[in-house]
Structures are given as C-alpha cells and as structure tokens.
Short mmCIF file of C-alpha atoms and ligand atoms in Angstrom, two decimals:
data_model
loop_
_atom_site.label_atom_id
_atom_site.label_comp_id
_atom_site.label_asym_id
_atom_site.label_seq_id
_atom_site.Cartn_x
_atom_site.Cartn_y
_atom_site.Cartn_z
CA UNK X 1 0.00 0.00 0.00
CA UNK X 2 1.29 3.42 -0.93
CA UNK X 3 1.62 5.81 1.97
CA UNK X 4 2.24 9.48 1.89
CA UNK X 5 2.19 12.51 4.09
CA UNK X 6 -0.54 14.91 3.03
CA UNK X 7 -0.18 18.64 3.30
CA UNK X 8 -3.50 18.86 5.12
CA UNK X 9 -5.58 15.94 6.23
CA UNK X 10 -8.65 17.40 4.52
CA UNK X 11 -6.90 17.09 1.16
CA UNK X 12 -6.86 13.33 0.98
CA UNK X 13 -8.46 10.15 2.14
CA UNK X 14 -5.16 8.98 3.65
CA UNK X 15 -2.65 10.77 5.86
CA UNK X 16 0.08 10.10 8.38
CA UNK X 17 -1.28 11.23 11.74
CA UNK X 18 1.98 10.81 13.65
CA UNK X 19 5.06 8.60 13.64
CA UNK X 20 3.02 5.42 14.11
CA UNK X 21 -0.49 5.90 12.79
CA UNK X 22 -1.65 6.18 9.18
CA UNK X 23 -5.27 7.16 8.75
CA UNK X 24 -7.47 6.21 5.83
CA UNK X 25 -11.05 7.38 5.32
CA UNK X 26 -13.00 4.28 4.29
CA UNK X 27 -16.60 5.57 4.47
CA UNK X 28 -18.36 8.75 5.62
CA UNK X 29 -17.13 9.59 9.14
CA UNK X 30 -15.28 6.27 9.26
CA UNK X 31 -11.53 5.81 9.40
CA UNK X 32 -9.10 2.91 9.38
CA UNK X 33 -6.13 3.67 11.59
CA UNK X 34 -3.12 1.56 10.64
CA UNK X 35 -0.72 1.20 13.55
CA UNK X 36 2.72 0.97 11.92
CA UNK X 37 1.62 -1.97 9.76
CA UNK X 38 0.98 -4.10 12.87
CA UNK X 39 -2.78 -3.82 13.33
CA UNK X 40 -5.86 -1.84 12.35
CA UNK X 41 -8.19 0.20 14.53
CA UNK X 42 -11.40 1.75 13.21
CA UNK X 43 -13.03 5.00 14.26
CA UNK X 44 -16.76 5.49 13.62
CA UNK X 45 -18.07 8.95 14.39
CA UNK X 46 -21.71 9.85 15.09
CA UNK X 47 -23.35 13.16 16.01
CA UNK X 48 -22.82 12.67 19.74
CA UNK X 49 -20.06 10.13 20.22
CA UNK X 50 -17.48 8.04 18.43
CA UNK X 51 -16.73 4.34 18.64
CA UNK X 52 -13.13 3.15 18.46
CA UNK X 53 -12.99 -0.48 17.43
CA UNK X 54 -9.71 -2.01 18.68
CA UNK X 55 -6.69 -0.05 19.78
CA UNK X 56 -3.63 -1.80 18.38
CA UNK X 57 -0.52 -2.73 20.37
CA UNK X 58 -0.38 0.76 21.84
CA UNK X 59 2.51 2.26 19.84
CA UNK X 60 2.70 6.04 20.07
CA UNK X 61 -0.33 8.00 21.24
CA UNK X 62 -3.55 6.68 19.69
CA UNK X 63 -5.62 9.18 21.64
CA UNK X 64 -3.77 12.07 20.02
CA UNK X 65 -4.30 10.50 16.60
CA UNK X 66 -8.03 10.06 17.27
CA UNK X 67 -8.32 13.64 18.49
CA UNK X 68 -7.27 14.78 15.00
CA UNK X 69 -10.38 13.06 13.63
CA UNK X 70 -13.08 13.86 16.17
CA UNK X 71 -13.79 16.00 19.20
CA UNK X 72 -16.70 13.75 20.26
CA UNK X 73 -16.33 11.56 23.34
CA UNK X 74 -14.77 8.26 22.34
CA UNK X 75 -16.04 4.85 23.42
CA UNK X 76 -13.36 2.16 23.04
CA UNK X 77 -14.33 -1.44 22.33
CA UNK X 78 -12.47 -4.55 21.23
CA UNK X 79 -13.28 -7.23 18.68
CA UNK X 80 -11.39 -9.58 21.01
CA UNK X 81 -8.84 -9.48 23.80
CA UNK X 82 -5.42 -10.00 22.24
CA UNK X 83 -2.46 -7.69 22.95
CA UNK X 84 -2.43 -6.26 19.41
CA UNK X 85 -6.09 -5.21 19.70
CA UNK X 86 -6.28 -3.68 23.18
CA UNK X 87 -2.76 -2.28 23.76
CA UNK X 88 -3.77 1.36 23.29
CA UNK X 89 -7.12 1.14 25.11
CA UNK X 90 -5.72 2.52 28.39
CA UNK X 91 -5.51 5.95 26.77
CA UNK X 92 -9.34 5.98 26.66
CA UNK X 93 -9.79 4.99 30.32
CA UNK X 94 -11.59 1.68 29.79
CA UNK X 95 -12.91 -0.43 26.95
CA UNK X 96 -15.74 -2.81 26.14
CA UNK X 97 -15.16 -6.48 25.42
CA UNK X 98 -17.21 -9.65 25.53
CA UNK X 99 -17.47 -11.19 29.02
CA UNK X 100 -16.32 -14.46 27.42
CA UNK X 101 -12.97 -12.76 26.82
CA UNK X 102 -12.69 -11.56 30.42
CA UNK X 103 -11.03 -14.79 31.47
CA UNK X 104 -7.52 -15.35 32.85
CA UNK X 105 -6.08 -16.74 29.59
CA UNK X 106 -6.98 -13.54 27.72
CA UNK X 107 -6.11 -11.21 30.59
CA UNK X 108 -2.70 -12.84 30.73
CA UNK X 109 -2.16 -12.37 26.98
CA UNK X 110 -3.31 -8.74 27.23
CA UNK X 111 -0.76 -7.73 29.84
CA UNK X 112 1.08 -4.60 28.64
CA UNK X 113 4.35 -6.54 28.66
CA UNK X 114 3.10 -8.56 25.66
CA UNK X 115 1.92 -5.50 23.75
CA UNK X 116 5.33 -3.93 24.37
CA UNK X 117 7.08 -7.13 23.23
CA UNK X 118 5.10 -7.12 19.98
CA UNK X 119 6.06 -3.50 19.35
CA UNK X 120 9.75 -4.28 19.94
CA UNK X 121 9.59 -7.44 17.82
CA UNK X 122 8.19 -5.33 15.02
CA UNK X 123 11.37 -3.26 15.14
CA UNK X 124 9.86 -0.16 16.72
CA UNK X 125 11.74 1.65 19.49
CA UNK X 126 11.14 0.61 23.10
CA UNK X 127 9.90 4.14 23.80
CA UNK X 128 7.00 3.57 21.37
CA UNK X 129 5.04 1.81 24.09
CA UNK X 130 6.27 3.76 27.09
CA UNK X 131 3.74 4.11 29.88
CA UNK X 132 1.43 1.32 28.67
CA UNK X 133 -1.05 0.27 31.35
CA UNK X 134 -3.83 -2.21 31.81
CA UNK X 135 -7.27 -0.73 31.23
CA UNK X 136 -10.49 -1.77 32.99
CA UNK X 137 -12.73 -3.92 30.80
CA UNK X 138 -16.48 -3.28 30.59
CA UNK X 139 -18.69 -6.22 29.57
CA UNK X 140 -20.38 -6.02 26.18
CA UNK X 141 -23.22 -8.38 25.24
CA UNK X 142 -24.21 -10.00 21.95
CA UNK X 143 -26.76 -7.67 20.33
CA UNK X 144 -25.66 -4.63 22.34
CA UNK X 145 -26.06 -1.40 20.37
CA UNK X 146 -23.73 1.58 20.59
CA UNK X 147 -25.85 4.64 19.80
CA UNK X 148 -23.51 7.34 18.56
CA UNK X 149 -26.17 9.88 17.51
CA UNK X 150 -27.60 9.38 14.03
CA UNK X 151 -25.54 6.22 13.80
CA UNK X 152 -25.89 2.87 15.58
CA UNK X 153 -23.41 0.04 15.69
CA UNK X 154 -24.40 -3.38 16.99
CA UNK X 155 -22.33 -6.20 18.43
CA UNK X 156 -22.49 -9.73 17.03
CA UNK X 157 -20.88 -12.65 18.86
CA UNK X 158 -18.70 -14.91 16.69
CA UNK X 159 -16.78 -17.23 19.06
CA UNK X 160 -13.71 -18.70 17.37
CA UNK X 161 -10.41 -16.87 17.32
CA UNK X 162 -11.23 -16.18 20.99
CA UNK X 163 -14.29 -17.28 22.96
CA UNK X 164 -15.56 -13.73 23.08
CA UNK X 165 -14.75 -12.59 19.54
CA UNK X 166 -17.33 -10.19 18.14
CA UNK X 167 -18.03 -8.28 14.96
CA UNK X 168 -19.32 -4.72 14.93
CA UNK X 169 -22.13 -4.09 12.48
CA UNK X 170 -22.96 -0.63 11.13
CA UNK X 171 -26.26 -1.17 9.31
CA UNK X 172 -26.49 2.43 8.10
CA UNK X 173 -23.18 2.44 6.26
CA UNK X 174 -23.30 -1.32 5.56
CA UNK X 175 -19.96 -1.97 7.22
CA UNK X 176 -18.87 -4.92 9.33
CA UNK X 177 -15.66 -5.03 11.36
CA UNK X 178 -14.46 -8.59 11.77
CA UNK X 179 -11.34 -8.34 13.93
CA UNK X 180 -9.29 -11.53 13.46
CA UNK X 181 -12.15 -13.99 13.25
CA UNK X 182 -12.09 -14.78 9.53
CA UNK X 183 -8.70 -13.50 8.42
CA UNK X 184 -6.92 -14.83 5.31
CA UNK X 185 -4.25 -16.03 7.75
CA UNK X 186 -6.63 -17.45 10.34
CA UNK X 187 -5.01 -18.15 13.71
CA UNK X 188 -6.86 -20.91 15.53
CA UNK X 189 -3.82 -22.44 17.24
CA UNK X 190 -3.36 -20.01 20.13
CA UNK X 191 -4.30 -20.63 23.77
CA UNK X 192 -7.89 -19.47 24.18
CA UNK X 193 -8.99 -20.23 20.61
CA UNK X 194 -12.18 -22.32 20.39
CA UNK X 195 -12.44 -25.54 18.40
CA UNK X 196 -12.92 -25.21 14.66
CA UNK X 197 -16.43 -26.65 15.08
CA UNK X 198 -17.31 -23.80 17.44
CA UNK X 199 -15.84 -21.30 14.96
CA UNK X 200 -18.08 -22.38 12.05
CA UNK X 201 -21.42 -20.78 13.05
CA UNK X 202 -19.72 -17.42 13.65
CA UNK X 203 -18.03 -17.67 10.26
CA UNK X 204 -21.40 -18.35 8.66
CA UNK X 205 -22.84 -15.36 10.48
CA UNK X 206 -20.09 -13.10 9.09
CA UNK X 207 -20.38 -14.53 5.58
CA UNK X 208 -24.16 -13.99 5.72
CA UNK X 209 -23.66 -10.33 6.64
CA UNK X 210 -21.09 -9.86 3.88
CA UNK X 211 -23.34 -11.59 1.34
CA UNK X 212 -25.99 -9.00 2.27
CA UNK X 213 -23.81 -6.29 0.74
CA UNK X 214 -21.76 -5.23 3.76
CA UNK X 215 -18.13 -4.25 3.23
CA UNK X 216 -15.93 -6.13 5.70
CA UNK X 217 -12.83 -4.71 7.37
CA UNK X 218 -10.47 -6.81 9.44
CA UNK X 219 -7.74 -6.34 11.98
CA UNK X 220 -4.56 -6.59 9.92
CA UNK X 221 -2.97 -5.71 6.58
CA UNK X 222 -4.90 -3.17 4.54
CA UNK X 223 -8.08 -4.28 6.29
CA UNK X 224 -10.02 -5.08 3.13
CA UNK X 225 -11.81 -8.38 3.35
CA UNK X 226 -13.35 -9.80 0.16
CA UNK X 227 -16.30 -12.17 0.42
CA UNK X 228 -14.45 -14.77 -1.69
CA UNK X 229 -11.65 -14.88 0.88
CA UNK X 230 -14.06 -15.35 3.78
CA UNK X 231 -15.78 -18.16 1.86
CA UNK X 232 -12.44 -19.80 1.03
CA UNK X 233 -11.35 -19.66 4.68
CA UNK X 234 -14.60 -21.33 5.71
CA UNK X 235 -14.11 -23.97 3.01
CA UNK X 236 -10.59 -24.72 4.30
CA UNK X 237 -11.91 -25.19 7.84
CA UNK X 238 -14.59 -27.59 6.55
CA UNK X 239 -11.93 -29.56 4.67
CA UNK X 240 -9.74 -29.69 7.77
CA UNK X 241 -12.60 -31.03 9.90
CA UNK X 242 -13.46 -33.62 7.27
CA UNK X 243 -9.85 -34.78 7.01
CA UNK X 244 -9.66 -34.99 10.78
CA UNK X 245 -12.88 -37.01 10.87
CA UNK X 246 -11.70 -39.50 8.25
CA UNK X 247 -8.21 -39.80 9.72
CA UNK X 248 -6.59 -38.23 6.64
CA UNK X 249 -4.88 -35.56 8.73
CA UNK X 250 -1.73 -36.83 10.41
CA UNK X 251 -0.70 -33.70 12.29
CA UNK X 252 -2.47 -32.45 15.40
CA UNK X 253 -1.28 -28.94 14.65
CA UNK X 254 -0.07 -27.11 11.58
CA UNK X 255 -1.00 -24.80 8.73
CA UNK X 256 -3.62 -25.86 6.21
CA UNK X 257 -3.33 -26.32 3.26
CA UNK X 258 0.32 -25.17 3.71
CA UNK X 259 2.05 -22.42 5.62
CA UNK X 260 2.86 -20.58 2.38
CA UNK X 261 -0.69 -20.67 0.97
CA UNK X 262 -2.23 -17.26 0.30
CA UNK X 263 -5.22 -18.20 2.43
CA UNK X 264 -4.29 -20.41 5.35
CA UNK X 265 -5.73 -21.77 8.59
CA UNK X 266 -3.38 -22.33 11.52
CA UNK X 267 -4.95 -25.06 13.61
CA UNK X 268 -4.43 -27.19 16.67
CA UNK X 269 -6.59 -30.19 17.52
ZN1 ZN Q 1 -6.17 -11.86 17.54
#
C-alpha cells in the first residue's frame, strides 16, 4: 500500500497522523487507523459520540491520533482481547469487550508486557510503548447497540479466534468489522482459541452479513476483506474437519493447506 504525508488531512483520504499511525477514510465519518503496519483500529463517528474499534498494540499515542479526527467523546471497544487489539485502550480509560474474553487466559495475553514485546519485535523503538497500562474492561453483550447519535453500531458474537470474539455491524453504512475472526491467515492455534467446530457458526454469520452487501474490514494488513476470501477460509476449515474425521490428517497442529498458501488456517486439535 502506498503511503504518503498529506499537506492537510482534509486534502486526501489517507494521511500520516503521527510517527506510528496512518489514517485512511473508508466511508463517511469512518476511518481505518493503521498502527505501523501491525494492526488496524477503526473509528466510527456519530453526532454525539465516536466508537473506536480495537486499539492496536499501543505504539505512540492513539488518543492524540483520534483527536485529529473527532472532538466527540470516544467509546473504546475490542473485537477480542489480544495484545495487538487492546494495547492502546488505556488511553481511553476503559474499553468494552465480551465477558467471554474476560477470562484469565486472555487477561494474561493482554498484559502490557506482551503489547510492548510485539512493538519491539516489530522493530519499533522501546519508547514507542512507554507508559502502557492495563485498562479496565467493561462487559459487552451480543446484540448490544452503541448509539452514537444518528448512527448505531451493533455487536455480534462470533466465538472462534477467541471465545468472546465479536463483529461490529454498522447497518447504516453497511460496514462490518471482523477483527481476526475470519482473516486470510486465520489463527486458531493459540491458547484461548475455540475448536474449529465452534468457529463455524460465527463464520457463517459473518459470511451472511457480507453476502448481504456489507463491506468487511479486518484487523490486519490493509483491512479489506473480500467475500471470496471469507468463503475460502470457511471452506478450508470444513476440509480440515473432514480430514480430521476420516483420519486423513496426520498432524495435530499445523498450517492448512500449507504455511505458504495465500489463504491459510493455523490449527491445533
Ligand atoms: Zn487476535
């Protein structure tokens, strides 16, 4: 993806907000915030409030970046509790997440030390995550609606990548934010991932929304999520389960169909 520094942010749909965050306007009053190529956050602004979906690893000052886009009060929420999705949430005081993700395995993974390690492993300076703190988590239910003023965003549970993974659905703009739950490089091998069987209904829910004409945006890369990719990922998971059932799969963990495939599922049985 080409990146550039705009003279004024009003001049373009994409600009560099600071040393770590690149901002792209993806729909009216909707921005993708790319955190140094590590993860995506999304900012949805209504008449009264804004919703920040995910908060990256916490490199730099996400709050300062967001303040360039809106002066409305910001509600932070997470698609799931992994350190590259909640690392910057402390700058907003607290954040919403599914109660199913408020369990020790996720709280352990979300300790600031892991967010900082990811930032360092990505080659960014240690100072990039200085001051990172844990943030209190507020429970968020399936079907909950964030009313932002002239704009409502609802929460849809899709257990899989974590037990409490959710998508955020903006019916007005026909946008769905899928976090990591149906990524082209789908990680289902981590502690706290559900079984692939448990993942399937959530995947079908997401694919159903996308098939209804919603544009999907995910947590990594350039964020764009084509329907064909989501369908292919689901197909790979079905194949994996079938091979497991018939005994055609020798390995209990691995990458399917191969670790170099363009669309791949990392699994652990
Ligand atoms: Zn994740």
